[in-house]
Amino acid sequence: MKSKAVKENKKSHKRIRVKYKNEIIAYRMLAIPLILWGIFFLFALFRVIYLSFTDWNIFKAPDFVGLDNYIRIFTNDGGLWKAFNNTFIWTIFTVIGHNLIGLGTAYMITCISKGEKFFRAALFWPILVSQVVGATMIEWIFDPSPYGFLNTILGHFGIKSVAWLSDPDMALISLMLYPLFLGFGIRMLIYLAGLKQIPKTFYEAAKIDGASNWTIFKKVTIPLLKPIILLNIVYTTIESFKVIGPMQLVTKGGPIGSTMSVVLRIYQDGFVENKMGYASSIAVMFFIFILIVTIIQFRFEGEKVTYE
């Protein structure tokens, strides 16, 4: 009886393995990325939350200080709120600019019959430029001396040189112009993929009804692209909030903190000034802020779009 029960048990396990073969393979393949995600995200997240309640500075064991770091953020750190303001302005400017340019270029590419691959590649390749090379180009283009690229052009029209990166009122604007025109490539490709998913029958029906190109774009294209637009806005928002490259490589957050971003401030507090506990508290606050913004954005998703 015992051997018969064992055989039945083996047969049962075999049937389960055959029935759920694909699921078992999928779980095995997902195990490694899930482990890595747990180590480098979950563990790191809870570690940072714990450190945010300490005064850890790497060279000594962390001492618990309660809410002191958070109290300092809200009561005695004007520079941090200036960094938040700079990051918010950068994000608004980048989200609007990247999505408008990305959608516009994607729509124009779908309107041409020849050369689509060329224009798609030509408009996308600037996104591949490394941040170090990009920083060098920014310094050359916006060099405040009379020999800088923009100032040389202005000089031909009799306009005095502008202190692009050394003037607190101009530095952040100058930094934003470069990534605005060279960082929309990914958004363009996503919009292009979304535009190609829209059935041509919608456009044909609109043309039969006598709708103009602008009306078709406003009444047909935009509503059907709503999920893609939301995806791009959320993606661009999160990406823009994490900006650090141009500030760190070009202006170091100056002049007078006019180009300081939150991520650069976290880096400077943690790795330059060796105040890891305080830097962790800023990181936690910033994480919560981005999470809230993302949730609010998804609240505007509304009804799902179908092409049926």
PDB file of C-alpha atoms in Angstrom:
ATOM      1  CA  MET A   1       0.000   0.000   0.000  1.00  0.00           C
ATOM      2  CA  LYS A   2       2.839   2.319   0.869  1.00  0.00           C
ATOM      3  CA  SER A   3       4.664   1.759  -2.428  1.00  0.00           C
ATOM      4  CA  LYS A   4       1.402   2.324  -4.312  1.00  0.00           C
ATOM      5  CA  ALA A   5       0.881   5.646  -2.517  1.00  0.00           C
ATOM      6  CA  VAL A   6       4.442   6.680  -3.377  1.00  0.00           C
ATOM      7  CA  LYS A   7       3.858   5.851  -7.047  1.00  0.00           C
ATOM      8  CA  GLU A   8       0.638   7.820  -7.091  1.00  0.00           C
ATOM      9  CA  ASN A   9       2.408  10.743  -5.460  1.00  0.00           C
ATOM     10  CA  LYS A  10       5.154  10.671  -8.105  1.00  0.00           C
ATOM     11  CA  LYS A  11       2.578  10.523 -10.891  1.00  0.00           C
ATOM     12  CA  SER A  12       0.773  13.487  -9.353  1.00  0.00           C
ATOM     13  CA  HIS A  13       3.996  15.532  -9.211  1.00  0.00           C
ATOM     14  CA  LYS A  14       4.757  14.586 -12.817  1.00  0.00           C
ATOM     15  CA  ARG A  15       1.321  15.723 -13.977  1.00  0.00           C
ATOM     16  CA  ILE A  16       1.797  19.034 -12.156  1.00  0.00           C
ATOM     17  CA  ARG A  17       5.213  19.555 -13.794  1.00  0.00           C
ATOM     18  CA  VAL A  18       3.775  18.837 -17.234  1.00  0.00           C
ATOM     19  CA  LYS A  19       0.713  21.050 -16.684  1.00  0.00           C
ATOM     20  CA  TYR A  20       2.655  23.995 -15.294  1.00  0.00           C
ATOM     21  CA  LYS A  21       5.830  23.519 -17.338  1.00  0.00           C
ATOM     22  CA  ASN A  22       5.817  27.037 -18.800  1.00  0.00           C
ATOM     23  CA  GLU A  23       4.997  28.633 -15.445  1.00  0.00           C
ATOM     24  CA  ILE A  24       7.837  26.766 -13.707  1.00  0.00           C
ATOM     25  CA  ILE A  25      10.318  27.856 -16.378  1.00  0.00           C
ATOM     26  CA  ALA A  26       9.091  31.439 -16.093  1.00  0.00           C
ATOM     27  CA  TYR A  27       9.442  31.450 -12.296  1.00  0.00           C
ATOM     28  CA  ARG A  28      12.982  30.075 -12.568  1.00  0.00           C
ATOM     29  CA  MET A  29      13.950  32.747 -15.090  1.00  0.00           C
ATOM     30  CA  LEU A  30      12.368  35.486 -12.970  1.00  0.00           C
ATOM     31  CA  ALA A  31      14.126  34.332  -9.809  1.00  0.00           C
ATOM     32  CA  ILE A  32      17.477  35.989 -10.574  1.00  0.00           C
ATOM     33  CA  PRO A  33      16.118  39.450 -11.498  1.00  0.00           C
ATOM     34  CA  LEU A  34      13.779  39.291  -8.494  1.00  0.00           C
ATOM     35  CA  ILE A  35      16.703  38.502  -6.201  1.00  0.00           C
ATOM     36  CA  LEU A  36      18.723  41.362  -7.686  1.00  0.00           C
ATOM     37  CA  TRP A  37      15.700  43.653  -7.356  1.00  0.00           C
ATOM     38  CA  GLY A  38      15.343  42.649  -3.724  1.00  0.00           C
ATOM     39  CA  ILE A  39      19.017  43.317  -2.985  1.00  0.00           C
ATOM     40  CA  PHE A  40      19.524  46.545  -4.893  1.00  0.00           C
ATOM     41  CA  PHE A  41      16.070  48.088  -4.378  1.00  0.00           C
ATOM     42  CA  LEU A  42      14.160  46.678  -1.427  1.00  0.00           C
ATOM     43  CA  PHE A  43      17.173  46.194   0.840  1.00  0.00           C
ATOM     44  CA  ALA A  44      18.645  49.531  -0.223  1.00  0.00           C
ATOM     45  CA  LEU A  45      15.292  51.277   0.306  1.00  0.00           C
ATOM     46  CA  PHE A  46      14.811  49.999   3.846  1.00  0.00           C
ATOM     47  CA  ARG A  47      18.481  50.653   4.614  1.00  0.00           C
ATOM     48  CA  VAL A  48      18.170  54.280   3.496  1.00  0.00           C
ATOM     49  CA  ILE A  49      14.969  54.717   5.534  1.00  0.00           C
ATOM     50  CA  TYR A  50      16.797  53.433   8.619  1.00  0.00           C
ATOM     51  CA  LEU A  51      19.852  55.643   7.972  1.00  0.00           C
ATOM     52  CA  SER A  52      17.611  58.705   7.584  1.00  0.00           C
ATOM     53  CA  PHE A  53      16.970  58.530  11.343  1.00  0.00           C
ATOM     54  CA  THR A  54      20.704  58.515  12.146  1.00  0.00           C
ATOM     55  CA  ASP A  55      23.716  60.806  11.873  1.00  0.00           C
ATOM     56  CA  TRP A  56      25.889  58.198  10.087  1.00  0.00           C
ATOM     57  CA  ASN A  57      29.026  59.533   8.406  1.00  0.00           C
ATOM     58  CA  ILE A  58      30.637  56.269   7.135  1.00  0.00           C
ATOM     59  CA  PHE A  59      33.567  56.431   9.561  1.00  0.00           C
ATOM     60  CA  LYS A  60      31.529  55.662  12.660  1.00  0.00           C
ATOM     61  CA  ALA A  61      28.567  53.521  13.580  1.00  0.00           C
ATOM     62  CA  PRO A  62      25.222  55.251  12.972  1.00  0.00           C
ATOM     63  CA  ASP A  63      23.691  56.921  16.022  1.00  0.00           C
ATOM     64  CA  PHE A  64      19.915  57.130  16.194  1.00  0.00           C
ATOM     65  CA  VAL A  65      18.752  60.791  16.203  1.00  0.00           C
ATOM     66  CA  GLY A  66      15.026  60.312  15.622  1.00  0.00           C
ATOM     67  CA  LEU A  67      13.330  62.977  13.515  1.00  0.00           C
ATOM     68  CA  ASP A  68      16.169  65.518  13.789  1.00  0.00           C
ATOM     69  CA  ASN A  69      17.137  65.199  10.113  1.00  0.00           C
ATOM     70  CA  TYR A  70      13.553  65.684   8.936  1.00  0.00           C
ATOM     71  CA  ILE A  71      13.017  68.628  11.280  1.00  0.00           C
ATOM     72  CA  ARG A  72      16.120  70.254   9.825  1.00  0.00           C
ATOM     73  CA  ILE A  73      14.824  69.730   6.272  1.00  0.00           C
ATOM     74  CA  PHE A  74      11.598  71.617   7.010  1.00  0.00           C
ATOM     75  CA  THR A  75      12.946  74.304   9.337  1.00  0.00           C
ATOM     76  CA  ASN A  76      16.605  75.035   8.680  1.00  0.00           C
ATOM     77  CA  ASP A  77      17.662  74.218   5.117  1.00  0.00           C
ATOM     78  CA  GLY A  78      16.700  76.911   2.639  1.00  0.00           C
ATOM     79  CA  GLY A  79      19.289  75.656   0.165  1.00  0.00           C
ATOM     80  CA  LEU A  80      17.493  72.318  -0.148  1.00  0.00           C
ATOM     81  CA  TRP A  81      14.179  73.974  -1.001  1.00  0.00           C
ATOM     82  CA  LYS A  82      15.965  76.056  -3.619  1.00  0.00           C
ATOM     83  CA  ALA A  83      17.247  72.783  -5.072  1.00  0.00           C
ATOM     84  CA  PHE A  84      13.672  71.436  -5.042  1.00  0.00           C
ATOM     85  CA  ASN A  85      12.515  74.567  -6.860  1.00  0.00           C
ATOM     86  CA  ASN A  86      15.265  74.220  -9.493  1.00  0.00           C
ATOM     87  CA  THR A  87      14.422  70.556 -10.001  1.00  0.00           C
ATOM     88  CA  PHE A  88      10.714  71.318 -10.324  1.00  0.00           C
ATOM     89  CA  ILE A  89      11.350  74.040 -12.930  1.00  0.00           C
ATOM     90  CA  TRP A  90      13.698  71.717 -14.832  1.00  0.00           C
ATOM     91  CA  THR A  91      11.080  68.939 -14.776  1.00  0.00           C
ATOM     92  CA  ILE A  92       8.209  71.133 -15.999  1.00  0.00           C
ATOM     93  CA  PHE A  93      10.358  72.549 -18.792  1.00  0.00           C
ATOM     94  CA  THR A  94      11.687  69.141 -19.840  1.00  0.00           C
ATOM     95  CA  VAL A  95       8.359  67.285 -19.678  1.00  0.00           C
ATOM     96  CA  ILE A  96       6.572  69.876 -21.813  1.00  0.00           C
ATOM     97  CA  GLY A  97       9.465  70.366 -24.237  1.00  0.00           C
ATOM     98  CA  HIS A  98      10.392  66.714 -24.757  1.00  0.00           C
ATOM     99  CA  ASN A  99       6.802  65.600 -25.255  1.00  0.00           C
ATOM    100  CA  LEU A 100       5.839  68.423 -27.604  1.00  0.00           C
ATOM    101  CA  ILE A 101       8.965  68.013 -29.724  1.00  0.00           C
ATOM    102  CA  GLY A 102       8.814  64.214 -29.541  1.00  0.00           C
ATOM    103  CA  LEU A 103       5.148  64.061 -30.581  1.00  0.00           C
ATOM    104  CA  GLY A 104       5.625  66.683 -33.284  1.00  0.00           C
ATOM    105  CA  THR A 105       8.620  64.989 -34.882  1.00  0.00           C
ATOM    106  CA  ALA A 106       6.982  61.539 -34.648  1.00  0.00           C
ATOM    107  CA  TYR A 107       3.833  62.840 -36.350  1.00  0.00           C
ATOM    108  CA  MET A 108       5.848  64.500 -39.119  1.00  0.00           C
ATOM    109  CA  ILE A 109       7.818  61.294 -39.724  1.00  0.00           C
ATOM    110  CA  THR A 110       4.564  59.356 -40.215  1.00  0.00           C
ATOM    111  CA  CYS A 111       3.499  61.917 -42.806  1.00  0.00           C
ATOM    112  CA  ILE A 112       6.450  61.322 -45.141  1.00  0.00           C
ATOM    113  CA  SER A 113       6.475  58.480 -47.639  1.00  0.00           C
ATOM    114  CA  LYS A 114      10.240  58.194 -48.150  1.00  0.00           C
ATOM    115  CA  GLY A 115      13.209  58.650 -45.839  1.00  0.00           C
ATOM    116  CA  GLU A 116      11.442  57.618 -42.626  1.00  0.00           C
ATOM    117  CA  LYS A 117      14.331  55.450 -41.413  1.00  0.00           C
ATOM    118  CA  PHE A 118      16.874  58.186 -42.107  1.00  0.00           C
ATOM    119  CA  PHE A 119      14.990  60.909 -40.226  1.00  0.00           C
ATOM    120  CA  ARG A 120      14.173  58.529 -37.378  1.00  0.00           C
ATOM    121  CA  ALA A 121      17.853  57.640 -36.944  1.00  0.00           C
ATOM    122  CA  ALA A 122      19.063  61.233 -37.428  1.00  0.00           C
ATOM    123  CA  LEU A 123      16.696  62.602 -34.792  1.00  0.00           C
ATOM    124  CA  PHE A 124      17.413  59.801 -32.329  1.00  0.00           C
ATOM    125  CA  TRP A 125      21.204  59.620 -32.428  1.00  0.00           C
ATOM    126  CA  PRO A 126      21.861  62.716 -30.193  1.00  0.00           C
ATOM    127  CA  ILE A 127      20.399  60.789 -27.239  1.00  0.00           C
ATOM    128  CA  LEU A 128      23.408  58.465 -27.530  1.00  0.00           C
ATOM    129  CA  VAL A 129      25.879  61.263 -26.765  1.00  0.00           C
ATOM    130  CA  SER A 130      27.495  60.638 -23.374  1.00  0.00           C
ATOM    131  CA  GLN A 131      26.927  63.099 -20.555  1.00  0.00           C
ATOM    132  CA  VAL A 132      30.641  63.975 -20.452  1.00  0.00           C
ATOM    133  CA  VAL A 133      30.659  64.877 -24.148  1.00  0.00           C
ATOM    134  CA  GLY A 134      27.363  66.717 -23.693  1.00  0.00           C
ATOM    135  CA  ALA A 135      28.804  68.704 -20.777  1.00  0.00           C
ATOM    136  CA  THR A 136      31.783  69.706 -22.904  1.00  0.00           C
ATOM    137  CA  MET A 137      29.448  70.889 -25.654  1.00  0.00           C
ATOM    138  CA  ILE A 138      27.382  72.885 -23.145  1.00  0.00           C
ATOM    139  CA  GLU A 139      30.519  74.620 -21.850  1.00  0.00           C
ATOM    140  CA  TRP A 140      31.578  75.452 -25.413  1.00  0.00           C
ATOM    141  CA  ILE A 141      28.163  76.640 -26.596  1.00  0.00           C
ATOM    142  CA  PHE A 142      27.390  78.703 -23.475  1.00  0.00           C
ATOM    143  CA  ASP A 143      30.912  79.937 -22.752  1.00  0.00           C
ATOM    144  CA  PRO A 144      30.343  83.378 -21.149  1.00  0.00           C
ATOM    145  CA  SER A 145      33.463  84.819 -22.788  1.00  0.00           C
ATOM    146  CA  PRO A 146      33.185  86.751 -26.090  1.00  0.00           C
ATOM    147  CA  TYR A 147      34.646  83.684 -27.821  1.00  0.00           C
ATOM    148  CA  GLY A 148      31.879  81.294 -26.813  1.00  0.00           C
ATOM    149  CA  PHE A 149      29.739  79.855 -29.604  1.00  0.00           C
ATOM    150  CA  LEU A 150      26.529  81.761 -28.808  1.00  0.00           C
ATOM    151  CA  ASN A 151      28.331  84.933 -27.798  1.00  0.00           C
ATOM    152  CA  THR A 152      30.292  84.890 -31.068  1.00  0.00           C
ATOM    153  CA  ILE A 153      26.994  84.760 -32.991  1.00  0.00           C
ATOM    154  CA  LEU A 154      25.550  87.568 -30.872  1.00  0.00           C
ATOM    155  CA  GLY A 155      28.702  89.610 -31.468  1.00  0.00           C
ATOM    156  CA  HIS A 156      28.088  89.570 -35.226  1.00  0.00           C
ATOM    157  CA  PHE A 157      24.793  91.366 -34.543  1.00  0.00           C
ATOM    158  CA  GLY A 158      26.385  93.904 -32.225  1.00  0.00           C
ATOM    159  CA  ILE A 159      24.933  92.324 -29.057  1.00  0.00           C
ATOM    160  CA  LYS A 160      27.068  92.225 -25.934  1.00  0.00           C
ATOM    161  CA  SER A 161      28.232  88.886 -24.551  1.00  0.00           C
ATOM    162  CA  VAL A 162      25.859  87.147 -22.156  1.00  0.00           C
ATOM    163  CA  ALA A 163      27.090  85.469 -18.964  1.00  0.00           C
ATOM    164  CA  TRP A 164      25.156  82.294 -19.736  1.00  0.00           C
ATOM    165  CA  LEU A 165      26.539  79.999 -17.021  1.00  0.00           C
ATOM    166  CA  SER A 166      27.936  82.515 -14.545  1.00  0.00           C
ATOM    167  CA  ASP A 167      24.783  84.616 -14.101  1.00  0.00           C
ATOM    168  CA  PRO A 168      22.403  83.110 -11.469  1.00  0.00           C
ATOM    169  CA  ASP A 169      19.411  84.297 -13.511  1.00  0.00           C
ATOM    170  CA  MET A 170      20.630  82.665 -16.742  1.00  0.00           C
ATOM    171  CA  ALA A 171      22.509  79.538 -15.624  1.00  0.00           C
ATOM    172  CA  LEU A 172      19.534  77.177 -15.176  1.00  0.00           C
ATOM    173  CA  ILE A 173      17.892  78.309 -18.426  1.00  0.00           C
ATOM    174  CA  SER A 174      21.162  77.790 -20.296  1.00  0.00           C
ATOM    175  CA  LEU A 175      21.545  74.272 -18.952  1.00  0.00           C
ATOM    176  CA  MET A 176      17.974  73.375 -19.927  1.00  0.00           C
ATOM    177  CA  LEU A 177      18.276  74.379 -23.583  1.00  0.00           C
ATOM    178  CA  TYR A 178      20.802  71.707 -24.514  1.00  0.00           C
ATOM    179  CA  PRO A 179      18.955  68.586 -23.252  1.00  0.00           C
ATOM    180  CA  LEU A 180      15.663  70.032 -24.523  1.00  0.00           C
ATOM    181  CA  PHE A 181      16.685  69.692 -28.167  1.00  0.00           C
ATOM    182  CA  LEU A 182      18.874  66.605 -27.847  1.00  0.00           C
ATOM    183  CA  GLY A 183      16.974  64.459 -25.327  1.00  0.00           C
ATOM    184  CA  PHE A 184      13.580  63.930 -26.973  1.00  0.00           C
ATOM    185  CA  GLY A 185      14.651  60.933 -29.076  1.00  0.00           C
ATOM    186  CA  ILE A 186      13.219  58.226 -26.819  1.00  0.00           C
ATOM    187  CA  ARG A 187       9.901  60.056 -26.523  1.00  0.00           C
ATOM    188  CA  MET A 188       9.810  60.376 -30.312  1.00  0.00           C
ATOM    189  CA  LEU A 189      10.252  56.624 -30.807  1.00  0.00           C
ATOM    190  CA  ILE A 190       7.521  55.802 -28.280  1.00  0.00           C
ATOM    191  CA  TYR A 191       5.117  58.233 -29.933  1.00  0.00           C
ATOM    192  CA  LEU A 192       6.049  56.843 -33.342  1.00  0.00           C
ATOM    193  CA  ALA A 193       5.212  53.318 -32.199  1.00  0.00           C
ATOM    194  CA  GLY A 194       1.892  54.553 -30.789  1.00  0.00           C
ATOM    195  CA  LEU A 195       0.981  56.400 -33.987  1.00  0.00           C
ATOM    196  CA  LYS A 196       1.598  53.308 -36.082  1.00  0.00           C
ATOM    197  CA  GLN A 197      -0.790  51.292 -33.912  1.00  0.00           C
ATOM    198  CA  ILE A 198      -3.739  53.547 -34.775  1.00  0.00           C
ATOM    199  CA  PRO A 199      -5.758  51.896 -37.588  1.00  0.00           C
ATOM    200  CA  LYS A 200      -5.844  53.928 -40.808  1.00  0.00           C
ATOM    201  CA  THR A 201      -9.599  53.399 -41.010  1.00  0.00           C
ATOM    202  CA  PHE A 202     -10.066  56.084 -38.345  1.00  0.00           C
ATOM    203  CA  TYR A 203      -8.259  58.636 -40.517  1.00  0.00           C
ATOM    204  CA  GLU A 204     -10.080  57.549 -43.655  1.00  0.00           C
ATOM    205  CA  ALA A 205     -13.456  57.927 -41.949  1.00  0.00           C
ATOM    206  CA  ALA A 206     -12.527  61.393 -40.676  1.00  0.00           C
ATOM    207  CA  LYS A 207     -11.420  62.515 -44.154  1.00  0.00           C
ATOM    208  CA  ILE A 208     -14.654  61.241 -45.677  1.00  0.00           C
ATOM    209  CA  ASP A 209     -16.514  63.424 -43.158  1.00  0.00           C
ATOM    210  CA  GLY A 210     -14.495  66.396 -44.414  1.00  0.00           C
ATOM    211  CA  ALA A 211     -12.312  66.913 -41.318  1.00  0.00           C
ATOM    212  CA  SER A 212      -9.146  68.983 -41.737  1.00  0.00           C
ATOM    213  CA  ASN A 213      -5.702  67.662 -40.828  1.00  0.00           C
ATOM    214  CA  TRP A 214      -5.682  69.717 -37.602  1.00  0.00           C
ATOM    215  CA  THR A 215      -9.138  68.448 -36.640  1.00  0.00           C
ATOM    216  CA  ILE A 216      -8.062  64.853 -37.311  1.00  0.00           C
ATOM    217  CA  PHE A 217      -4.961  65.360 -35.187  1.00  0.00           C
ATOM    218  CA  LYS A 218      -6.946  66.951 -32.332  1.00  0.00           C
ATOM    219  CA  LYS A 219     -10.042  64.731 -32.411  1.00  0.00           C
ATOM    220  CA  VAL A 220      -8.595  61.385 -33.529  1.00  0.00           C
ATOM    221  CA  THR A 221      -4.832  61.162 -32.968  1.00  0.00           C
ATOM    222  CA  ILE A 222      -4.558  62.777 -29.537  1.00  0.00           C
ATOM    223  CA  PRO A 223      -7.437  60.834 -27.881  1.00  0.00           C
ATOM    224  CA  LEU A 224      -6.165  57.512 -29.245  1.00  0.00           C
ATOM    225  CA  LEU A 225      -2.620  58.338 -28.103  1.00  0.00           C
ATOM    226  CA  LYS A 226      -3.720  59.106 -24.539  1.00  0.00           C
ATOM    227  CA  PRO A 227      -2.073  56.003 -22.950  1.00  0.00           C
ATOM    228  CA  ILE A 228       1.175  56.707 -24.830  1.00  0.00           C
ATOM    229  CA  ILE A 229       1.113  60.366 -23.801  1.00  0.00           C
ATOM    230  CA  LEU A 230       0.604  59.388 -20.158  1.00  0.00           C
ATOM    231  CA  LEU A 231       3.446  56.857 -20.349  1.00  0.00           C
ATOM    232  CA  ASN A 232       5.808  59.449 -21.816  1.00  0.00           C
ATOM    233  CA  ILE A 233       4.825  62.104 -19.296  1.00  0.00           C
ATOM    234  CA  VAL A 234       5.351  59.768 -16.327  1.00  0.00           C
ATOM    235  CA  TYR A 235       8.638  58.489 -17.748  1.00  0.00           C
ATOM    236  CA  THR A 236       9.936  61.991 -18.512  1.00  0.00           C
ATOM    237  CA  THR A 237       8.846  63.299 -15.103  1.00  0.00           C
ATOM    238  CA  ILE A 238      10.711  60.606 -13.175  1.00  0.00           C
ATOM    239  CA  GLU A 239      13.760  60.946 -15.415  1.00  0.00           C
ATOM    240  CA  SER A 240      13.816  64.740 -15.067  1.00  0.00           C
ATOM    241  CA  PHE A 241      13.467  64.684 -11.283  1.00  0.00           C
ATOM    242  CA  LYS A 242      16.629  62.575 -11.115  1.00  0.00           C
ATOM    243  CA  VAL A 243      18.720  65.042 -13.120  1.00  0.00           C
ATOM    244  CA  ILE A 244      22.307  65.469 -11.965  1.00  0.00           C
ATOM    245  CA  GLY A 245      24.626  65.242 -14.987  1.00  0.00           C
ATOM    246  CA  PRO A 246      24.589  68.807 -16.392  1.00  0.00           C
ATOM    247  CA  MET A 247      24.641  70.372 -12.917  1.00  0.00           C
ATOM    248  CA  GLN A 248      27.471  68.203 -11.631  1.00  0.00           C
ATOM    249  CA  LEU A 249      29.643  68.258 -14.757  1.00  0.00           C
ATOM    250  CA  VAL A 250      29.181  71.884 -15.840  1.00  0.00           C
ATOM    251  CA  THR A 251      28.184  74.241 -13.018  1.00  0.00           C
ATOM    252  CA  LYS A 252      28.686  72.164  -9.837  1.00  0.00           C
ATOM    253  CA  GLY A 253      25.335  73.533  -8.648  1.00  0.00           C
ATOM    254  CA  GLY A 254      26.402  77.168  -8.932  1.00  0.00           C
ATOM    255  CA  PRO A 255      26.445  80.038  -9.197  1.00  0.00           C
ATOM    256  CA  ILE A 256      24.956  80.636  -5.735  1.00  0.00           C
ATOM    257  CA  GLY A 257      22.997  77.386  -5.899  1.00  0.00           C
ATOM    258  CA  SER A 258      21.030  78.498  -8.960  1.00  0.00           C
ATOM    259  CA  THR A 259      21.575  75.154 -10.724  1.00  0.00           C
ATOM    260  CA  MET A 260      21.574  72.864  -7.691  1.00  0.00           C
ATOM    261  CA  SER A 261      19.296  69.834  -8.155  1.00  0.00           C
ATOM    262  CA  VAL A 262      17.971  67.595  -5.384  1.00  0.00           C
ATOM    263  CA  VAL A 263      19.973  64.571  -6.556  1.00  0.00           C
ATOM    264  CA  LEU A 264      23.162  66.647  -6.746  1.00  0.00           C
ATOM    265  CA  ARG A 265      22.444  67.940  -3.238  1.00  0.00           C
ATOM    266  CA  ILE A 266      22.038  64.343  -1.989  1.00  0.00           C
ATOM    267  CA  TYR A 267      25.376  63.457  -3.597  1.00  0.00           C
ATOM    268  CA  GLN A 268      27.181  66.444  -2.102  1.00  0.00           C
ATOM    269  CA  ASP A 269      25.762  65.936   1.393  1.00  0.00           C
ATOM    270  CA  GLY A 270      26.461  62.211   1.364  1.00  0.00           C
ATOM    271  CA  PHE A 271      29.749  61.792  -0.500  1.00  0.00           C
ATOM    272  CA  VAL A 272      31.401  65.213  -0.349  1.00  0.00           C
ATOM    273  CA  GLU A 273      30.432  66.471   3.105  1.00  0.00           C
ATOM    274  CA  ASN A 274      30.128  62.922   4.498  1.00  0.00           C
ATOM    275  CA  LYS A 275      26.690  63.466   6.049  1.00  0.00           C
ATOM    276  CA  MET A 276      25.134  60.182   4.988  1.00  0.00           C
ATOM    277  CA  GLY A 277      22.328  60.258   7.537  1.00  0.00           C
ATOM    278  CA  TYR A 278      21.100  63.656   6.438  1.00  0.00           C
ATOM    279  CA  ALA A 279      21.523  62.765   2.758  1.00  0.00           C
ATOM    280  CA  SER A 280      19.424  59.633   3.356  1.00  0.00           C
ATOM    281  CA  SER A 281      16.605  61.701   4.864  1.00  0.00           C
ATOM    282  CA  ILE A 282      16.595  63.956   1.782  1.00  0.00           C
ATOM    283  CA  ALA A 283      16.530  60.862  -0.442  1.00  0.00           C
ATOM    284  CA  VAL A 284      13.536  59.431   1.439  1.00  0.00           C
ATOM    285  CA  MET A 285      11.627  62.705   1.177  1.00  0.00           C
ATOM    286  CA  PHE A 286      12.435  62.933  -2.525  1.00  0.00           C
ATOM    287  CA  PHE A 287      11.319  59.329  -3.098  1.00  0.00           C
ATOM    288  CA  ILE A 288       7.975  60.033  -1.399  1.00  0.00           C
ATOM    289  CA  PHE A 289       7.556  63.214  -3.443  1.00  0.00           C
ATOM    290  CA  ILE A 290       8.191  61.427  -6.775  1.00  0.00           C
ATOM    291  CA  LEU A 291       5.850  58.600  -5.739  1.00  0.00           C
ATOM    292  CA  ILE A 292       3.038  61.060  -4.962  1.00  0.00           C
ATOM    293  CA  VAL A 293       3.550  62.893  -8.272  1.00  0.00           C
ATOM    294  CA  THR A 294       3.470  59.591 -10.186  1.00  0.00           C
ATOM    295  CA  ILE A 295       0.259  58.471  -8.460  1.00  0.00           C
ATOM    296  CA  ILE A 296      -1.386  61.812  -9.242  1.00  0.00           C
ATOM    297  CA  GLN A 297      -0.394  61.469 -12.894  1.00  0.00           C
ATOM    298  CA  PHE A 298      -1.931  58.004 -13.143  1.00  0.00           C
ATOM    299  CA  ARG A 299      -5.153  59.370 -11.652  1.00  0.00           C
ATOM    300  CA  PHE A 300      -5.602  61.327 -14.877  1.00  0.00           C
ATOM    301  CA  GLU A 301      -5.467  58.167 -16.983  1.00  0.00           C
ATOM    302  CA  GLY A 302      -9.256  57.909 -17.233  1.00  0.00           C
ATOM    303  CA  GLU A 303     -10.862  55.274 -19.414  1.00  0.00           C
ATOM    304  CA  LYS A 304      -8.636  52.911 -21.339  1.00  0.00           C
ATOM    305  CA  VAL A 305      -8.398  53.459 -25.076  1.00  0.00           C
ATOM    306  CA  THR A 306      -9.273  50.653 -27.482  1.00  0.00           C
ATOM    307  CA  TYR A 307      -9.047  50.557 -31.255  1.00  0.00           C
ATOM    308  CA  GLU A 308     -12.122  48.403 -31.781  1.00  0.00           C
TER     309      GLU A 308
END
